[in-house]
Amino acid sequence: MTTVEEQQAADAAVAERLEPVWEESGGLRGWFTTVDHKKIGRRYLVTAALFFVAAGLEAMVMRSQLAGARLDVVSPELYNQLFTLHGTTMIFFFSTPMLFGFGNYLLPLMIGSRDMAFPRLNAFTYYVFASSGLLLTGSLLFGAAPSGGWFAYVPLTEEQYLPGIGMDVYCLSLLLLGVSTTAGAINFIVTALTMRAPGMSLNRVPLFVWSLVVTAFMVVFALAPLNVDNLLLFLDRRFGFHVFDPDDGGDPVLWQHLFWLFGHPDVYIIVLPALGIVSSIVPTFSRRPIVAYPLLVLSAVATGIISFGVWVHHMFVTGLPQLSLSFFSAASLIVTIPSGIQIFAWLFTIMLGRLVVRTPMLWILGFLVVFVAGGVTGVMFAVVPFDQQTHDSYFVVAHFHYVLFGGAVFPIIAGIYYWFGKFTGRMLSERLGRWSFWLVFAGFNVTFFPMHVLGLLGMPRRVYTYEPDLGWEGWNLLETVGAYVLLVGLALTLFNVVRALRRGPAAPDNPWGGDSLEWATSSPPKEYNFPVVPTVHSLHPMWDERTLATMVEDRQDPGRTLTDGKQAMRTSDLDGVPEHPLDLPEESVLPVVVATGLFVLTVGALFGLAVVAWAGVAVSVAGLVVWHWPRAARQEGPRQEQQA
Amino acid sequence: MSGTVSAATRPDAVAREVPAGRRPGWWGMVLTLATDVAAFAALLAAYFYIRFVTAGDNWPPGEIPEPKLLKAWIMTGLLLTSSLPLVVADLGIKKGRRGRLLAGVGLTFLLGAAFLAVQGLEYHEKLTKEFTPQTNAYGSLFFAITGFHGLHVILGLLALLLILVAGLSGRITRHHHAVVRITGLYWHTVGAVWIVIFASLYLAAQL
């Protein structure tokens, strides 16, 4: 055994060799050139949170407008822009990027890697995401926001019915974001496939990583139809194409098919990584391993596959053949089974363990209640006659807020409380967290539960006001009050974050006693994450003495410290057998250059300025050429000559 | 020969994971192509939806004649042939044969450029004599699908040009040639997608 001093000296010796290799520029230059997955992940989280605030405030304006009958807080035109932006932002620019932020930060840490497989691509996806979100949100300031609803049904969204650039902003910002999300997803898959720590065979991969990989595969296949849909709509609007125009042989229903072929998988694209967060937190606070790990993995995979076969349940009133309704109704009932398995696995983990209720777990318990309530109404929609009765009513609004706020926002906030120490090196206040939770939980239910009732009473969604004699006023006022309580609750968490950043207590490396590898790093982690690449011996590396020992014993092993350059380890795809070190790229200005080119192209297309668009293409292509210019041969040159 | 078989079936050989050690870049391209092919699939699904669900028996709709096949056959031949020299180039540089790399990639580039030239003629004929994207949904989808594919060919030509210049300056060697393999993966897929487009938009439209 070595003494503590000797251990520290050995750590310092490894760190001394790694630090100069991994150090990045500081200041403004460093801001634009970083390829560190942790910095990029934090940026994703902060940027997505800003979009959440923007979209949340848009919802507050809408709730204020609906507080009473015939109010005149905003004009109908503005109201249309608000609900369109609220939905589009929450679905596309908050949920997925927020969870990709968690993924960016945590995936390499959880699999014991030093960075993502494509660090520069990672930086690129962030810039593209931020610029596309800015384009969409910024359009509201010019009164040019899209106003056709978040699923933008044609023919309403065709040029002749919604002129102006609002819908073009929608098409183009979603296309731009599609580039970012797809590239990010590919990066996740390749990282998880090729860069897991030695010994981390597929049956030892943390559930959060599994969920993220399944999500990423869904993105790869689901985003393509959405992008095609948006491209065709843009061509229809701007270049006089007729794909969705029934007068000239087109078909508006085609838009719906392509949209929901993406749209329903997207529900799981949002929810699956959030469920991965739940699977990370539940065992930690139940003080026992998660129950039925293989079933949970299979459920995630099954959800990913089945979700591609249920899209028509969004179209039960479109007028499709009876047979197809029956098929999709059955598929929609089946997709609930894997979700049920997951819920029971968490409940049994809690039951068989010893529950410790700290703030992260409190948010998870809230999630279980709200998400199950949303799931129950979801099963109701799978039944065709019920769906046809409540279609486009507030019942639907209630359902998807229970599922998405319950299934994504609660776990996201739980994740923030859980990993904040790792992200920032500071701990959040438990007390404020509890207050925030109870206010959000109460505010959420007061806001959204009455929407079930209003929906059954016949209140349609997307109306900017309603008549006083319909008996809807009391419920609507109650909802608005709930919304303000919800706002206060969420603001408390924001305050908690700001306060902790200024004067929160320092975070220990593993404050909650978690089982996955991110807790083996310091809080916040060093640039190179792990001084010694761990060798994994079980599904719970942090609860496993053998894995912990490797991070101490292998300090002398150059095959595990990889100090010869900016290196990470390539391990085999299935079993995690070490193969060879991979050289990772240095910091680079290319990602921001190529992303700027794409943004310029988008703006050029938006305003119909061909010169600007072509300039953007030129910048992007030039950036990509430099990016892919083979450099390795240069370093190799002399060595080869020696051999020859 | 039997020595090879027994060497390949010995327990230690069988126990190795196959394929071992694919580069992350290779996997990245495979997944990029997966999403790309999904996009083509969505476009073709839109085409068939309009043809079989929306339009009646008369296809192509209106006064538009059935697509002529001669140029399309030539294009198909050019793009299919263009894959061969790229394979030769890839196998060549693996053995360090730079000449084969340059000749192969150059030939593929020329065949790809010829494909685009014929497509240009095809577009010119359709636009001036038959229909435009603004004529009806058929015209819109025809040009959207073939245009999207043409864009892929242009991108592929740029990548081939990059390899050609890098190869000329000696940056692609027997130890660093992943870029050739990965670009090849892209090029062959774009060629395979063309066969499906050709079959759907040209051949099946005769039925």
Short mmCIF file of C-alpha atoms in Angstrom, two decimals, chain A residues 97-485:
data_model
loop_
_atom_site.label_atom_id
_atom_site.label_comp_id
_atom_site.label_asym_id
_atom_site.label_seq_id
_atom_site.Cartn_x
_atom_site.Cartn_y
_atom_site.Cartn_z
CA PRO A 97 -30.52 20.61 -27.13
CA MET A 98 -30.82 20.63 -23.33
CA LEU A 99 -30.59 16.84 -23.21
CA PHE A 100 -27.84 16.89 -25.83
CA GLY A 101 -26.07 19.30 -23.46
CA PHE A 102 -26.26 16.70 -20.69
CA GLY A 103 -25.10 14.13 -23.22
CA ASN A 104 -22.20 16.24 -24.42
CA TYR A 105 -21.00 16.82 -20.92
CA LEU A 106 -21.69 13.41 -19.44
CA LEU A 107 -21.38 10.80 -22.18
CA PRO A 108 -17.56 10.89 -22.45
CA LEU A 109 -17.28 11.02 -18.65
CA MET A 110 -19.67 8.10 -18.15
CA ILE A 111 -17.84 5.87 -20.59
CA GLY A 112 -14.42 6.83 -19.25
CA SER A 113 -13.28 8.69 -22.37
CA ARG A 114 -11.31 11.90 -22.65
CA ASP A 115 -13.50 13.56 -25.25
CA MET A 116 -16.03 12.88 -28.00
CA ALA A 117 -15.03 11.02 -31.17
CA PHE A 118 -15.30 14.23 -33.24
CA PRO A 119 -14.49 17.17 -30.94
CA ARG A 120 -14.51 19.80 -33.70
CA LEU A 121 -17.82 18.54 -35.05
CA ASN A 122 -19.09 18.86 -31.51
CA ALA A 123 -18.15 22.55 -31.39
CA PHE A 124 -19.69 23.01 -34.84
CA THR A 125 -23.05 21.56 -33.77
CA TYR A 126 -23.21 24.02 -30.89
CA TYR A 127 -22.69 27.08 -33.09
CA VAL A 128 -25.25 25.85 -35.61
CA PHE A 129 -27.79 25.17 -32.87
CA ALA A 130 -27.26 28.56 -31.21
CA SER A 131 -27.50 30.48 -34.48
CA SER A 132 -30.64 28.67 -35.65
CA GLY A 133 -32.34 29.26 -32.28
CA LEU A 134 -31.36 32.90 -32.39
CA LEU A 135 -32.88 33.20 -35.86
CA LEU A 136 -36.19 31.73 -34.71
CA THR A 137 -36.48 33.53 -31.37
CA GLY A 138 -35.16 36.78 -32.79
CA SER A 139 -37.86 36.83 -35.46
CA LEU A 140 -40.41 37.70 -32.75
CA LEU A 141 -38.67 41.02 -32.14
CA PHE A 142 -39.33 42.00 -35.75
CA GLY A 143 -42.92 40.78 -35.66
CA ALA A 144 -41.88 38.22 -38.27
CA ALA A 145 -42.26 35.04 -36.25
CA PRO A 146 -43.97 31.99 -37.77
CA SER A 147 -47.65 31.77 -36.89
CA GLY A 148 -48.84 28.47 -38.35
CA GLY A 149 -48.53 26.31 -35.23
CA TRP A 150 -45.56 24.15 -34.32
CA PHE A 151 -46.55 21.44 -36.79
CA ALA A 152 -47.16 23.98 -39.54
CA TYR A 153 -49.96 22.25 -41.43
CA VAL A 154 -50.39 23.08 -45.08
CA PRO A 155 -52.38 24.54 -46.80
CA LEU A 156 -52.48 27.20 -44.04
CA THR A 157 -48.71 27.59 -44.14
CA GLU A 158 -48.52 27.98 -47.92
CA GLU A 159 -47.46 31.35 -49.30
CA GLN A 160 -50.94 32.50 -50.35
CA TYR A 161 -52.45 32.02 -46.85
CA LEU A 162 -49.50 33.05 -44.65
CA PRO A 163 -47.46 35.53 -46.67
CA GLY A 164 -44.37 37.20 -45.24
CA ILE A 165 -41.18 35.57 -44.04
CA GLY A 166 -42.55 34.05 -40.80
CA MET A 167 -42.99 30.51 -42.12
CA ASP A 168 -39.73 30.75 -44.04
CA VAL A 169 -38.03 31.47 -40.73
CA TYR A 170 -39.64 28.27 -39.44
CA CYS A 171 -38.51 26.11 -42.39
CA LEU A 172 -34.97 27.45 -42.52
CA SER A 173 -34.25 27.55 -38.79
CA LEU A 174 -35.48 23.96 -38.47
CA LEU A 175 -33.36 22.86 -41.44
CA LEU A 176 -30.34 24.54 -39.88
CA LEU A 177 -31.07 22.96 -36.53
CA GLY A 178 -31.52 19.62 -38.28
CA VAL A 179 -27.89 19.76 -39.41
CA SER A 180 -26.80 20.35 -35.83
CA THR A 181 -28.99 17.68 -34.23
CA THR A 182 -28.09 15.02 -36.79
CA ALA A 183 -24.37 15.71 -36.56
CA GLY A 184 -24.56 15.70 -32.76
CA ALA A 185 -26.41 12.39 -32.78
CA ILE A 186 -23.83 10.78 -35.05
CA ASN A 187 -21.11 12.03 -32.74
CA PHE A 188 -22.83 10.39 -29.75
CA ILE A 189 -23.19 7.03 -31.51
CA VAL A 190 -19.61 6.90 -32.74
CA THR A 191 -18.24 7.99 -29.37
CA ALA A 192 -20.23 5.40 -27.49
CA LEU A 193 -19.33 2.74 -30.04
CA THR A 194 -15.59 3.28 -30.27
CA MET A 195 -14.30 5.09 -27.19
CA ARG A 196 -15.62 3.30 -24.12
CA ALA A 197 -13.14 2.58 -21.34
CA PRO A 198 -11.42 -0.80 -21.50
CA GLY A 199 -13.67 -3.50 -20.07
CA MET A 200 -16.89 -1.58 -20.67
CA SER A 201 -18.63 -4.19 -22.79
CA LEU A 202 -22.14 -3.38 -23.99
CA ASN A 203 -23.70 -4.91 -20.86
CA ARG A 204 -21.76 -2.47 -18.66
CA VAL A 205 -22.79 0.72 -20.44
CA PRO A 206 -24.72 3.12 -18.17
CA LEU A 207 -28.42 3.43 -18.99
CA PHE A 208 -28.10 7.15 -19.70
CA VAL A 209 -25.61 6.36 -22.44
CA TRP A 210 -27.86 3.62 -23.82
CA SER A 211 -30.81 6.01 -23.94
CA LEU A 212 -28.73 8.63 -25.65
CA VAL A 213 -27.50 6.16 -28.25
CA VAL A 214 -31.03 4.93 -28.99
CA THR A 215 -32.15 8.57 -29.21
CA ALA A 216 -29.29 9.32 -31.57
CA PHE A 217 -30.26 6.42 -33.85
CA MET A 218 -33.83 7.74 -33.88
CA VAL A 219 -32.53 11.19 -34.82
CA VAL A 220 -30.54 9.72 -37.70
CA PHE A 221 -33.68 8.21 -39.23
CA ALA A 222 -36.45 10.52 -38.00
CA LEU A 223 -34.99 13.92 -38.77
CA ALA A 224 -34.60 13.14 -42.48
CA PRO A 225 -38.37 13.20 -43.23
CA LEU A 226 -38.74 16.47 -41.28
CA ASN A 227 -35.91 18.08 -43.20
CA VAL A 228 -37.35 16.89 -46.49
CA ASP A 229 -40.76 18.21 -45.44
CA ASN A 230 -39.36 21.64 -44.58
CA LEU A 231 -37.27 21.77 -47.72
CA LEU A 232 -40.31 21.01 -49.89
CA LEU A 233 -42.44 23.58 -48.04
CA PHE A 234 -39.75 26.20 -48.53
CA LEU A 235 -39.57 25.35 -52.25
CA ASP A 236 -43.37 25.58 -52.44
CA ARG A 237 -43.39 28.98 -50.76
CA ARG A 238 -40.43 30.60 -52.44
CA PHE A 239 -39.93 28.92 -55.78
CA GLY A 240 -43.50 28.15 -56.79
CA PHE A 241 -43.24 24.36 -56.39
CA HIS A 242 -46.56 22.51 -55.97
CA VAL A 243 -45.76 19.54 -53.74
CA PHE A 244 -48.46 20.37 -51.17
CA ASP A 245 -50.75 22.28 -53.49
CA PRO A 246 -53.90 20.29 -54.44
CA ASP A 247 -54.68 22.64 -57.35
CA ASP A 248 -51.62 21.41 -59.22
CA GLY A 249 -51.44 17.76 -58.32
CA GLY A 250 -49.94 18.13 -54.83
CA ASP A 251 -51.34 16.84 -51.55
CA PRO A 252 -51.59 18.59 -48.16
CA VAL A 253 -51.90 15.25 -46.33
CA LEU A 254 -48.39 14.38 -47.51
CA TRP A 255 -47.09 17.14 -45.22
CA GLN A 256 -48.82 15.52 -42.26
CA HIS A 257 -47.43 12.07 -43.03
CA LEU A 258 -43.86 13.28 -43.35
CA PHE A 259 -44.20 15.56 -40.35
CA TRP A 260 -45.54 12.93 -37.98
CA LEU A 261 -43.23 10.26 -39.34
CA PHE A 262 -40.69 12.51 -37.67
CA GLY A 263 -43.02 13.90 -35.00
CA HIS A 264 -43.89 10.83 -33.05
CA PRO A 265 -40.38 9.45 -32.84
CA ASP A 266 -39.47 12.96 -31.73
CA VAL A 267 -41.59 12.55 -28.61
CA TYR A 268 -39.29 9.71 -27.64
CA ILE A 269 -36.23 11.58 -28.87
CA ILE A 270 -37.12 14.10 -26.18
CA VAL A 271 -38.25 11.68 -23.49
CA LEU A 272 -35.72 8.81 -23.79
CA PRO A 273 -32.61 10.74 -22.67
CA ALA A 274 -34.69 12.22 -19.87
CA LEU A 275 -35.62 8.68 -18.82
CA GLY A 276 -31.90 7.96 -18.95
CA ILE A 277 -31.39 10.72 -16.39
CA VAL A 278 -34.04 9.02 -14.23
CA SER A 279 -32.22 5.69 -14.54
CA SER A 280 -29.02 7.41 -13.39
CA ILE A 281 -30.56 9.08 -10.35
CA VAL A 282 -32.90 6.37 -9.05
CA PRO A 283 -30.22 3.79 -8.10
CA THR A 284 -28.05 6.42 -6.43
CA PHE A 285 -30.80 7.47 -4.05
CA SER A 286 -32.18 3.96 -3.62
CA ARG A 287 -28.70 2.83 -2.56
CA ARG A 288 -28.85 -0.25 -4.76
CA PRO A 289 -28.22 -1.23 -8.37
CA ILE A 290 -31.05 -0.62 -10.82
CA VAL A 291 -33.50 -3.48 -11.19
CA ALA A 292 -33.75 -5.34 -14.53
CA TYR A 293 -30.94 -3.56 -16.38
CA PRO A 294 -31.25 -5.75 -19.51
CA LEU A 295 -35.00 -5.17 -19.67
CA LEU A 296 -34.48 -1.42 -19.36
CA VAL A 297 -32.00 -1.47 -22.24
CA LEU A 298 -34.36 -3.57 -24.35
CA SER A 299 -37.26 -1.25 -23.50
CA ALA A 300 -35.33 1.75 -24.71
CA VAL A 301 -34.42 -0.03 -27.95
CA ALA A 302 -37.98 -1.33 -28.41
CA THR A 303 -39.42 2.15 -27.82
CA GLY A 304 -37.05 3.51 -30.43
CA ILE A 305 -38.20 0.99 -33.02
CA ILE A 306 -41.94 0.90 -32.29
CA SER A 307 -42.16 4.69 -32.19
CA PHE A 308 -41.63 4.74 -35.96
CA GLY A 309 -44.89 2.83 -36.43
CA VAL A 310 -47.37 5.00 -34.55
CA TRP A 311 -47.33 8.36 -36.33
CA VAL A 312 -50.85 8.11 -37.74
CA HIS A 313 -52.36 8.42 -34.26
CA HIS A 314 -51.75 12.14 -34.74
CA MET A 315 -53.93 11.94 -37.83
CA PHE A 316 -56.99 10.02 -36.66
CA VAL A 317 -59.30 12.81 -37.87
CA THR A 318 -57.53 13.38 -41.20
CA GLY A 319 -59.81 10.93 -42.98
CA LEU A 320 -57.61 7.90 -43.58
CA PRO A 321 -58.83 4.35 -44.31
CA GLN A 322 -60.29 2.44 -41.37
CA LEU A 323 -57.70 -0.35 -41.65
CA SER A 324 -54.79 2.01 -41.19
CA LEU A 325 -56.47 3.56 -38.15
CA SER A 326 -56.81 0.11 -36.55
CA PHE A 327 -53.18 -0.75 -37.24
CA PHE A 328 -51.85 2.47 -35.78
CA SER A 329 -54.22 2.27 -32.84
CA ALA A 330 -52.83 -1.16 -31.96
CA ALA A 331 -49.23 -0.01 -32.40
CA SER A 332 -49.91 2.99 -30.17
CA LEU A 333 -51.19 0.69 -27.43
CA ILE A 334 -48.13 -1.57 -27.78
CA VAL A 335 -45.64 1.28 -27.45
CA THR A 336 -46.84 1.84 -23.89
CA ILE A 337 -45.51 -1.57 -22.82
CA PRO A 338 -41.79 -0.70 -22.82
CA SER A 339 -42.60 2.55 -20.99
CA GLY A 340 -44.51 0.54 -18.42
CA ILE A 341 -41.54 -1.79 -17.94
CA GLN A 342 -39.33 1.20 -17.24
CA ILE A 343 -41.73 2.68 -14.71
CA PHE A 344 -42.00 -0.64 -12.84
CA ALA A 345 -38.23 -1.10 -12.88
CA TRP A 346 -37.76 2.27 -11.17
CA LEU A 347 -40.53 1.58 -8.67
CA PHE A 348 -39.03 -1.81 -7.77
CA THR A 349 -35.57 -0.27 -7.46
CA ILE A 350 -36.99 2.22 -4.97
CA MET A 351 -38.98 -0.49 -3.18
CA LEU A 352 -36.09 -2.93 -2.86
CA GLY A 353 -33.55 -0.26 -1.93
CA ARG A 354 -33.40 2.29 0.86
CA LEU A 355 -34.84 5.51 -0.44
CA VAL A 356 -32.97 8.70 0.43
CA VAL A 357 -34.97 11.75 -0.64
CA ARG A 358 -32.56 14.54 -1.57
CA THR A 359 -33.57 17.25 -4.05
CA PRO A 360 -32.63 15.36 -7.24
CA MET A 361 -34.70 12.38 -6.10
CA LEU A 362 -37.58 14.64 -5.12
CA TRP A 363 -37.82 15.87 -8.72
CA ILE A 364 -37.70 12.25 -9.91
CA LEU A 365 -40.59 11.31 -7.62
CA GLY A 366 -42.52 14.26 -9.03
CA PHE A 367 -41.65 13.02 -12.51
CA LEU A 368 -43.08 9.56 -11.75
CA VAL A 369 -46.45 10.99 -10.71
CA VAL A 370 -46.79 13.49 -13.55
CA PHE A 371 -45.42 11.24 -16.28
CA VAL A 372 -47.72 8.35 -15.39
CA ALA A 373 -50.70 10.73 -15.46
CA GLY A 374 -49.62 11.84 -18.93
CA GLY A 375 -49.16 8.23 -19.98
CA VAL A 376 -52.70 7.35 -18.95
CA THR A 377 -54.21 10.05 -21.17
CA GLY A 378 -51.82 8.88 -23.88
CA VAL A 379 -53.36 5.40 -23.80
CA MET A 380 -56.77 7.07 -24.12
CA PHE A 381 -55.66 8.77 -27.36
CA ALA A 382 -54.62 5.45 -28.83
CA VAL A 383 -58.33 4.57 -28.87
CA VAL A 384 -59.64 6.04 -32.13
CA PRO A 385 -63.16 7.18 -31.06
CA PHE A 386 -61.86 8.93 -27.95
CA ASP A 387 -59.15 10.64 -29.96
CA GLN A 388 -61.63 11.83 -32.54
CA GLN A 389 -63.76 13.32 -29.77
CA THR A 390 -60.96 15.26 -28.08
CA HIS A 391 -58.80 16.07 -31.10
CA ASP A 392 -57.49 19.66 -31.19
CA SER A 393 -59.06 20.39 -27.79
CA TYR A 394 -57.35 21.47 -24.58
CA PHE A 395 -57.38 17.80 -23.52
CA VAL A 396 -54.51 17.29 -25.97
CA VAL A 397 -52.69 20.31 -24.56
CA ALA A 398 -53.07 18.86 -21.07
CA HIS A 399 -51.80 15.44 -22.21
CA PHE A 400 -48.63 16.57 -23.90
CA HIS A 401 -47.70 18.97 -21.15
CA TYR A 402 -48.01 16.12 -18.65
CA VAL A 403 -45.83 13.96 -20.87
CA LEU A 404 -43.27 16.56 -21.92
CA PHE A 405 -43.10 18.77 -18.84
CA GLY A 406 -43.41 15.66 -16.67
CA GLY A 407 -41.23 13.43 -18.85
CA ALA A 408 -38.54 15.94 -19.78
CA VAL A 409 -38.53 19.08 -17.62
CA PHE A 410 -38.77 17.30 -14.26
CA PRO A 411 -35.88 14.93 -15.08
CA ILE A 412 -33.88 17.81 -16.58
CA ILE A 413 -34.20 19.82 -13.38
CA ALA A 414 -33.44 16.68 -11.37
CA GLY A 415 -30.34 16.29 -13.54
CA ILE A 416 -29.32 19.88 -12.90
CA TYR A 417 -29.54 19.35 -9.12
CA TYR A 418 -27.77 16.00 -9.42
CA TRP A 419 -24.82 17.00 -11.64
CA PHE A 420 -24.49 20.70 -10.82
CA GLY A 421 -21.54 19.96 -8.57
CA LYS A 422 -19.81 18.12 -11.41
CA PHE A 423 -20.61 20.85 -13.95
CA THR A 424 -19.48 23.80 -11.86
CA GLY A 425 -17.67 22.63 -8.73
CA ARG A 426 -20.39 24.19 -6.54
CA MET A 427 -23.38 22.65 -4.78
CA LEU A 428 -26.94 23.95 -5.06
CA SER A 429 -28.98 24.71 -1.96
CA GLU A 430 -31.17 21.79 -0.89
CA ARG A 431 -33.60 24.09 0.89
CA LEU A 432 -34.22 26.30 -2.12
CA GLY A 433 -34.46 23.17 -4.24
CA ARG A 434 -37.25 21.76 -2.09
CA TRP A 435 -39.19 25.04 -2.18
CA SER A 436 -38.73 25.21 -5.91
CA PHE A 437 -39.92 21.62 -6.33
CA TRP A 438 -43.12 22.00 -4.35
CA LEU A 439 -44.00 25.30 -6.06
CA VAL A 440 -43.36 23.79 -9.50
CA PHE A 441 -45.23 20.59 -8.68
CA ALA A 442 -48.26 22.48 -7.34
CA GLY A 443 -48.12 25.17 -10.03
CA PHE A 444 -47.78 22.59 -12.79
CA ASN A 445 -50.81 20.59 -11.72
CA VAL A 446 -52.96 23.67 -11.13
CA THR A 447 -52.01 24.93 -14.59
CA PHE A 448 -52.41 21.79 -16.61
CA PHE A 449 -54.90 19.54 -14.82
CA PRO A 450 -57.89 21.85 -15.50
CA MET A 451 -56.97 21.71 -19.18
CA HIS A 452 -58.31 18.11 -19.21
CA VAL A 453 -61.63 19.46 -17.99
CA LEU A 454 -61.66 22.37 -20.42
CA GLY A 455 -60.88 20.01 -23.27
CA LEU A 456 -63.81 17.78 -22.36
CA LEU A 457 -65.97 20.92 -22.12
CA GLY A 458 -65.00 21.57 -25.72
CA MET A 459 -62.47 24.39 -25.53
CA PRO A 460 -60.33 24.21 -28.69
CA ARG A 461 -56.59 24.77 -28.54
CA ARG A 462 -54.92 27.77 -30.20
CA VAL A 463 -57.78 30.22 -29.68
CA TYR A 464 -56.63 33.65 -28.56
CA THR A 465 -59.81 34.22 -26.56
CA TYR A 466 -63.30 32.81 -25.84
CA GLU A 467 -66.83 33.99 -25.13
CA PRO A 468 -67.87 34.70 -21.51
CA ASP A 469 -71.00 32.52 -21.48
CA LEU A 470 -69.30 29.17 -22.17
CA GLY A 471 -68.47 28.33 -18.54
CA TRP A 472 -64.71 28.27 -19.25
CA GLU A 473 -63.72 31.37 -17.31
CA GLY A 474 -63.21 29.88 -13.85
CA TRP A 475 -60.98 27.06 -15.09
CA ASN A 476 -58.96 29.41 -17.25
CA LEU A 477 -58.38 31.83 -14.41
CA LEU A 478 -57.28 28.94 -12.19
CA GLU A 479 -54.82 27.83 -14.88
CA THR A 480 -53.36 31.31 -15.15
CA VAL A 481 -52.88 31.49 -11.38
CA GLY A 482 -51.18 28.08 -11.53
CA ALA A 483 -48.93 29.30 -14.33
CA TYR A 484 -47.68 32.17 -12.19
CA VAL A 485 -46.99 29.80 -9.29
#
